[in-house]
Amino acid sequence: MEVVYLAGGCLWGVQAFIKTLPGVKFTEAGRANGTSHTLEGDYDGYTECVKTGFDPTVVTIRELMGYLFEIIDPYSLNKQGQDVGEKYRTGVYSEKPEHLKEAKAFLSERYDYDLIVVEVLPLANYVRSAEEHQDRLARCPNDYCHIRKEILSRYK
């Protein structure tokens, strides 16, 4: 089992989508690369993300990147759907340099590489989101989500 942190705008839909993917063993809603180690206080630069545990013999980082690109606008800086702000930026974060190398290779092989604003950075900090955000769309399916419902269930 390996872990990568995927950001694609509001984490509710990202988590709902990622948990259906082949090889994904667990997901957790959280915050990546902020400066605080708590959920308290003012915005600290974090991005909403989904901690993703996966089996690398079933799904690779490149494949996870391909899936992420199904649900994001990779050219949109700090905005996905109606969600606007730095915390909604897109990115891939990991403590493993190999993951970052694979993610960067995925991006650099794309014809539109120079237009993409998806971050690929080492994970500096992670904070688990409050319980109310864990698997939110499963509990509240009518809440707003920037990902179309047919895409959310594509791999179920």
mmCIF file of N, CA, C and O in Angstrom, residues 49-108:
data_model
loop_
_atom_site.group_PDB
_atom_site.id
_atom_site.type_symbol
_atom_site.label_atom_id
_atom_site.label_comp_id
_atom_site.label_asym_id
_atom_site.label_seq_id
_atom_site.Cartn_x
_atom_site.Cartn_y
_atom_site.Cartn_z
ATOM 1 N N CYS A 49 -7.702 18.309 -0.157
ATOM 2 C CA CYS A 49 -7.162 17.138 -0.846
ATOM 3 C C CYS A 49 -7.815 15.865 -0.334
ATOM 4 O O CYS A 49 -8.537 15.882 0.655
ATOM 5 N N VAL A 50 -7.510 14.787 -1.022
ATOM 6 C CA VAL A 50 -7.970 13.470 -0.600
ATOM 7 C C VAL A 50 -6.742 12.587 -0.425
ATOM 8 O O VAL A 50 -6.007 12.312 -1.379
ATOM 9 N N LYS A 51 -6.522 12.182 0.819
ATOM 10 C CA LYS A 51 -5.466 11.212 1.117
ATOM 11 C C LYS A 51 -5.930 9.891 0.518
ATOM 12 O O LYS A 51 -7.026 9.416 0.812
ATOM 13 N N THR A 52 -5.102 9.328 -0.356
ATOM 14 C CA THR A 52 -5.510 8.168 -1.135
ATOM 15 C C THR A 52 -4.535 7.019 -0.928
ATOM 16 O O THR A 52 -3.371 7.101 -1.329
ATOM 17 N N GLY A 53 -5.003 5.951 -0.301
ATOM 18 C CA GLY A 53 -4.205 4.737 -0.164
ATOM 19 C C GLY A 53 -4.495 3.839 -1.349
ATOM 20 O O GLY A 53 -5.662 3.572 -1.663
ATOM 21 N N PHE A 54 -3.438 3.392 -2.023
ATOM 22 C CA PHE A 54 -3.654 2.598 -3.228
ATOM 23 C C PHE A 54 -2.645 1.452 -3.324
ATOM 24 O O PHE A 54 -1.566 1.506 -2.735
ATOM 25 N N ASP A 55 -3.023 0.445 -4.084
ATOM 26 C CA ASP A 55 -2.162 -0.703 -4.356
ATOM 27 C C ASP A 55 -1.432 -0.419 -5.671
ATOM 28 O O ASP A 55 -2.060 -0.423 -6.733
ATOM 29 N N PRO A 56 -0.106 -0.186 -5.622
ATOM 30 C CA PRO A 56 0.627 0.172 -6.838
ATOM 31 C C PRO A 56 0.746 -0.966 -7.849
ATOM 32 O O PRO A 56 1.121 -0.725 -8.992
ATOM 33 N N THR A 57 0.360 -2.177 -7.450
ATOM 34 C CA THR A 57 0.343 -3.275 -8.429
ATOM 35 C C THR A 57 -0.938 -3.265 -9.249
ATOM 36 O O THR A 57 -1.041 -3.957 -10.251
ATOM 37 N N VAL A 58 -1.912 -2.465 -8.804
ATOM 38 C CA VAL A 58 -3.194 -2.362 -9.502
ATOM 39 C C VAL A 58 -3.319 -1.037 -10.252
ATOM 40 O O VAL A 58 -3.817 -0.997 -11.376
ATOM 41 N N VAL A 59 -2.879 0.047 -9.620
ATOM 42 C CA VAL A 59 -3.002 1.374 -10.230
ATOM 43 C C VAL A 59 -1.715 2.167 -9.955
ATOM 44 O O VAL A 59 -1.184 2.139 -8.846
ATOM 45 N N THR A 60 -1.228 2.841 -10.976
ATOM 46 C CA THR A 60 0.008 3.623 -10.858
ATOM 47 C C THR A 60 -0.307 5.097 -10.619
ATOM 48 O O THR A 60 -1.444 5.540 -10.803
ATOM 49 N N ILE A 61 0.715 5.840 -10.253
ATOM 50 C CA ILE A 61 0.556 7.288 -10.098
ATOM 51 C C ILE A 61 0.110 7.904 -11.427
ATOM 52 O O ILE A 61 -0.782 8.757 -11.463
ATOM 53 N N ARG A 62 0.698 7.472 -12.526
ATOM 54 C CA ARG A 62 0.290 8.009 -13.840
ATOM 55 C C ARG A 62 -1.188 7.732 -14.104
ATOM 56 O O ARG A 62 -1.898 8.591 -14.620
ATOM 57 N N GLU A 63 -1.635 6.544 -13.761
ATOM 58 C CA GLU A 63 -3.056 6.232 -13.954
ATOM 59 C C GLU A 63 -3.934 7.076 -13.030
ATOM 60 O O GLU A 63 -4.989 7.563 -13.453
ATOM 61 N N LEU A 64 -3.501 7.257 -11.794
ATOM 62 C CA LEU A 64 -4.254 8.122 -10.886
ATOM 63 C C LEU A 64 -4.309 9.549 -11.419
ATOM 64 O O LEU A 64 -5.339 10.214 -11.313
ATOM 65 N N MET A 65 -3.227 9.999 -12.020
ATOM 66 C CA MET A 65 -3.222 11.333 -12.646
ATOM 67 C C MET A 65 -4.240 11.389 -13.785
ATOM 68 O O MET A 65 -4.963 12.371 -13.927
ATOM 69 N N GLY A 66 -4.288 10.349 -14.591
ATOM 70 C CA GLY A 66 -5.271 10.293 -15.679
ATOM 71 C C GLY A 66 -6.689 10.375 -15.151
ATOM 72 O O GLY A 66 -7.529 11.102 -15.702
ATOM 73 N N TYR A 67 -6.960 9.650 -14.067
ATOM 74 C CA TYR A 67 -8.283 9.720 -13.449
ATOM 75 C C TYR A 67 -8.560 11.131 -12.920
ATOM 76 O O TYR A 67 -9.654 11.663 -13.120
ATOM 77 N N LEU A 68 -7.577 11.728 -12.256
ATOM 78 C CA LEU A 68 -7.759 13.082 -11.734
ATOM 79 C C LEU A 68 -8.113 14.056 -12.855
ATOM 80 O O LEU A 68 -9.002 14.903 -12.698
ATOM 81 N N PHE A 69 -7.483 13.888 -14.003
ATOM 82 C CA PHE A 69 -7.741 14.786 -15.129
ATOM 83 C C PHE A 69 -9.142 14.588 -15.722
ATOM 84 O O PHE A 69 -9.602 15.428 -16.477
ATOM 85 N N GLU A 70 -9.822 13.502 -15.358
ATOM 86 C CA GLU A 70 -11.208 13.314 -15.792
ATOM 87 C C GLU A 70 -12.156 14.229 -15.020
ATOM 88 O O GLU A 70 -13.263 14.499 -15.486
ATOM 89 N N ILE A 71 -11.732 14.689 -13.839
ATOM 90 C CA ILE A 71 -12.653 15.445 -12.985
ATOM 91 C C ILE A 71 -12.225 16.888 -12.740
ATOM 92 O O ILE A 71 -12.917 17.605 -12.013
ATOM 93 N N ILE A 72 -11.095 17.318 -13.319
ATOM 94 C CA ILE A 72 -10.643 18.700 -13.100
ATOM 95 C C ILE A 72 -10.498 19.447 -14.422
ATOM 96 O O ILE A 72 -10.424 18.843 -15.481
ATOM 97 N N ASP A 73 -10.445 20.753 -14.292
ATOM 98 C CA ASP A 73 -10.014 21.611 -15.389
ATOM 99 C C ASP A 73 -8.560 21.945 -15.066
ATOM 100 O O ASP A 73 -8.302 22.765 -14.177
ATOM 101 N N PRO A 74 -7.605 21.295 -15.731
ATOM 102 C CA PRO A 74 -6.195 21.468 -15.370
ATOM 103 C C PRO A 74 -5.614 22.835 -15.719
ATOM 104 O O PRO A 74 -4.481 23.133 -15.352
ATOM 105 N N TYR A 75 -6.379 23.665 -16.407
ATOM 106 C CA TYR A 75 -5.915 25.000 -16.800
ATOM 107 C C TYR A 75 -6.443 26.091 -15.866
ATOM 108 O O TYR A 75 -6.098 27.253 -16.018
ATOM 109 N N SER A 76 -7.295 25.719 -14.936
ATOM 110 C CA SER A 76 -7.955 26.682 -14.064
ATOM 111 C C SER A 76 -7.184 26.819 -12.753
ATOM 112 O O SER A 76 -7.049 25.865 -11.990
ATOM 113 N N LEU A 77 -6.696 28.009 -12.481
ATOM 114 C CA LEU A 77 -5.926 28.276 -11.278
ATOM 115 C C LEU A 77 -6.861 28.691 -10.145
ATOM 116 O O LEU A 77 -7.628 29.648 -10.278
ATOM 117 N N ASN A 78 -6.821 27.925 -9.062
ATOM 118 C CA ASN A 78 -7.590 28.248 -7.854
ATOM 119 C C ASN A 78 -9.095 28.299 -8.090
ATOM 120 O O ASN A 78 -9.804 29.054 -7.420
ATOM 121 N N LYS A 79 -9.573 27.467 -8.994
ATOM 122 C CA LYS A 79 -11.009 27.435 -9.276
ATOM 123 C C LYS A 79 -11.368 26.108 -9.948
ATOM 124 O O LYS A 79 -10.722 25.702 -10.905
ATOM 125 N N GLN A 80 -12.387 25.459 -9.406
ATOM 126 C CA GLN A 80 -12.975 24.287 -10.032
ATOM 127 C C GLN A 80 -14.483 24.429 -9.887
ATOM 128 O O GLN A 80 -14.989 24.540 -8.769
ATOM 129 N N GLY A 81 -15.184 24.453 -11.009
ATOM 130 C CA GLY A 81 -16.627 24.676 -10.959
ATOM 131 C C GLY A 81 -16.918 26.018 -10.324
ATOM 132 O O GLY A 81 -16.285 27.028 -10.649
ATOM 133 N N GLN A 82 -17.878 26.031 -9.384
ATOM 134 C CA GLN A 82 -18.248 27.270 -8.698
ATOM 135 C C GLN A 82 -17.370 27.555 -7.482
ATOM 136 O O GLN A 82 -17.549 28.566 -6.813
ATOM 137 N N ASP A 83 -16.452 26.662 -7.186
ATOM 138 C CA ASP A 83 -15.572 26.831 -6.029
ATOM 139 C C ASP A 83 -14.352 27.643 -6.435
ATOM 140 O O ASP A 83 -13.588 27.234 -7.305
ATOM 141 N N VAL A 84 -14.166 28.786 -5.778
ATOM 142 C CA VAL A 84 -13.083 29.706 -6.133
ATOM 143 C C VAL A 84 -12.258 30.016 -4.886
ATOM 144 O O VAL A 84 -12.810 30.286 -3.824
ATOM 145 N N GLY A 85 -10.958 29.972 -5.043
ATOM 146 C CA GLY A 85 -10.055 30.313 -3.952
ATOM 147 C C GLY A 85 -8.838 29.411 -3.978
ATOM 148 O O GLY A 85 -8.854 28.327 -4.564
ATOM 149 N N GLU A 86 -7.792 29.849 -3.311
ATOM 150 C CA GLU A 86 -6.531 29.108 -3.308
ATOM 151 C C GLU A 86 -6.689 27.686 -2.779
ATOM 152 O O GLU A 86 -6.020 26.760 -3.230
ATOM 153 N N LYS A 87 -7.612 27.492 -1.839
ATOM 154 C CA LYS A 87 -7.787 26.151 -1.269
ATOM 155 C C LYS A 87 -8.394 25.168 -2.265
ATOM 156 O O LYS A 87 -8.405 23.970 -2.021
ATOM 157 N N TYR A 88 -8.874 25.662 -3.406
ATOM 158 C CA TYR A 88 -9.443 24.790 -4.435
ATOM 159 C C TYR A 88 -8.480 24.537 -5.594
ATOM 160 O O TYR A 88 -8.876 24.055 -6.647
ATOM 161 N N ARG A 89 -7.210 24.860 -5.404
ATOM 162 C CA ARG A 89 -6.231 24.594 -6.465
ATOM 163 C C ARG A 89 -6.066 23.086 -6.641
ATOM 164 O O ARG A 89 -6.431 22.301 -5.768
ATOM 165 N N THR A 90 -5.545 22.710 -7.783
ATOM 166 C CA THR A 90 -5.357 21.299 -8.095
ATOM 167 C C THR A 90 -3.911 20.903 -7.861
ATOM 168 O O THR A 90 -2.996 21.714 -8.022
ATOM 169 N N GLY A 91 -3.716 19.648 -7.476
ATOM 170 C CA GLY A 91 -2.351 19.220 -7.235
ATOM 171 C C GLY A 91 -2.217 17.767 -6.842
ATOM 172 O O GLY A 91 -3.202 17.079 -6.572
ATOM 173 N N VAL A 92 -0.971 17.339 -6.834
ATOM 174 C CA VAL A 92 -0.577 16.007 -6.385
ATOM 175 C C VAL A 92 0.560 16.214 -5.391
ATOM 176 O O VAL A 92 1.536 16.907 -5.700
ATOM 177 N N TYR A 93 0.420 15.601 -4.230
ATOM 178 C CA TYR A 93 1.398 15.778 -3.151
ATOM 179 C C TYR A 93 1.766 14.405 -2.617
ATOM 180 O O TYR A 93 0.916 13.519 -2.513
ATOM 181 N N SER A 94 3.029 14.240 -2.271
ATOM 182 C CA SER A 94 3.467 12.951 -1.753
ATOM 183 C C SER A 94 4.731 13.101 -0.935
ATOM 184 O O SER A 94 5.504 14.049 -1.118
ATOM 185 N N GLU A 95 4.943 12.152 -0.056
ATOM 186 C CA GLU A 95 6.183 12.078 0.706
ATOM 187 C C GLU A 95 7.222 11.246 -0.049
ATOM 188 O O GLU A 95 8.373 11.201 0.351
ATOM 189 N N LYS A 96 6.797 10.592 -1.126
ATOM 190 C CA LYS A 96 7.701 9.750 -1.911
ATOM 191 C C LYS A 96 8.147 10.479 -3.181
ATOM 192 O O LYS A 96 7.315 10.767 -4.043
ATOM 193 N N PRO A 97 9.426 10.744 -3.327
ATOM 194 C CA PRO A 97 9.921 11.428 -4.532
ATOM 195 C C PRO A 97 9.563 10.698 -5.833
ATOM 196 O O PRO A 97 9.332 11.343 -6.853
ATOM 197 N N GLU A 98 9.455 9.368 -5.789
ATOM 198 C CA GLU A 98 9.100 8.610 -6.998
ATOM 199 C C GLU A 98 7.706 8.986 -7.494
ATOM 200 O O GLU A 98 7.467 9.024 -8.700
ATOM 201 N N HIS A 99 6.789 9.209 -6.561
ATOM 202 C CA HIS A 99 5.433 9.614 -6.949
ATOM 203 C C HIS A 99 5.470 10.944 -7.683
ATOM 204 O O HIS A 99 4.806 11.122 -8.713
ATOM 205 N N LEU A 100 6.232 11.884 -7.160
ATOM 206 C CA LEU A 100 6.316 13.213 -7.768
ATOM 207 C C LEU A 100 6.971 13.132 -9.143
ATOM 208 O O LEU A 100 6.536 13.810 -10.082
ATOM 209 N N LYS A 101 7.968 12.284 -9.270
ATOM 210 C CA LYS A 101 8.638 12.099 -10.561
ATOM 211 C C LYS A 101 7.671 11.545 -11.595
ATOM 212 O O LYS A 101 7.610 12.020 -12.733
ATOM 213 N N GLU A 102 6.870 10.547 -11.191
ATOM 214 C CA GLU A 102 5.871 9.969 -12.114
ATOM 215 C C GLU A 102 4.809 11.001 -12.502
ATOM 216 O O GLU A 102 4.397 11.071 -13.661
ATOM 217 N N ALA A 103 4.347 11.776 -11.519
ATOM 218 C CA ALA A 103 3.322 12.790 -11.791
ATOM 219 C C ALA A 103 3.857 13.850 -12.751
ATOM 220 O O ALA A 103 3.167 14.255 -13.694
ATOM 221 N N LYS A 104 5.093 14.285 -12.529
ATOM 222 C CA LYS A 104 5.699 15.284 -13.419
ATOM 223 C C LYS A 104 5.894 14.718 -14.823
ATOM 224 O O LYS A 104 5.692 15.429 -15.817
ATOM 225 N N ALA A 105 6.238 13.440 -14.917
ATOM 226 C CA ALA A 105 6.400 12.808 -16.224
ATOM 227 C C ALA A 105 5.055 12.768 -16.957
ATOM 228 O O ALA A 105 4.984 13.046 -18.160
ATOM 229 N N PHE A 106 3.988 12.435 -16.232
ATOM 230 C CA PHE A 106 2.646 12.428 -16.826
ATOM 231 C C PHE A 106 2.338 13.798 -17.433
ATOM 232 O O PHE A 106 1.880 13.904 -18.569
ATOM 233 N N LEU A 107 2.593 14.852 -16.658
ATOM 234 C CA LEU A 107 2.296 16.204 -17.128
ATOM 235 C C LEU A 107 3.171 16.594 -18.312
ATOM 236 O O LEU A 107 2.678 17.149 -19.300
ATOM 237 N N SER A 108 4.455 16.311 -18.235
ATOM 238 C CA SER A 108 5.383 16.755 -19.282
ATOM 239 C C SER A 108 5.146 16.059 -20.616
ATOM 240 O O SER A 108 5.526 16.589 -21.660
#
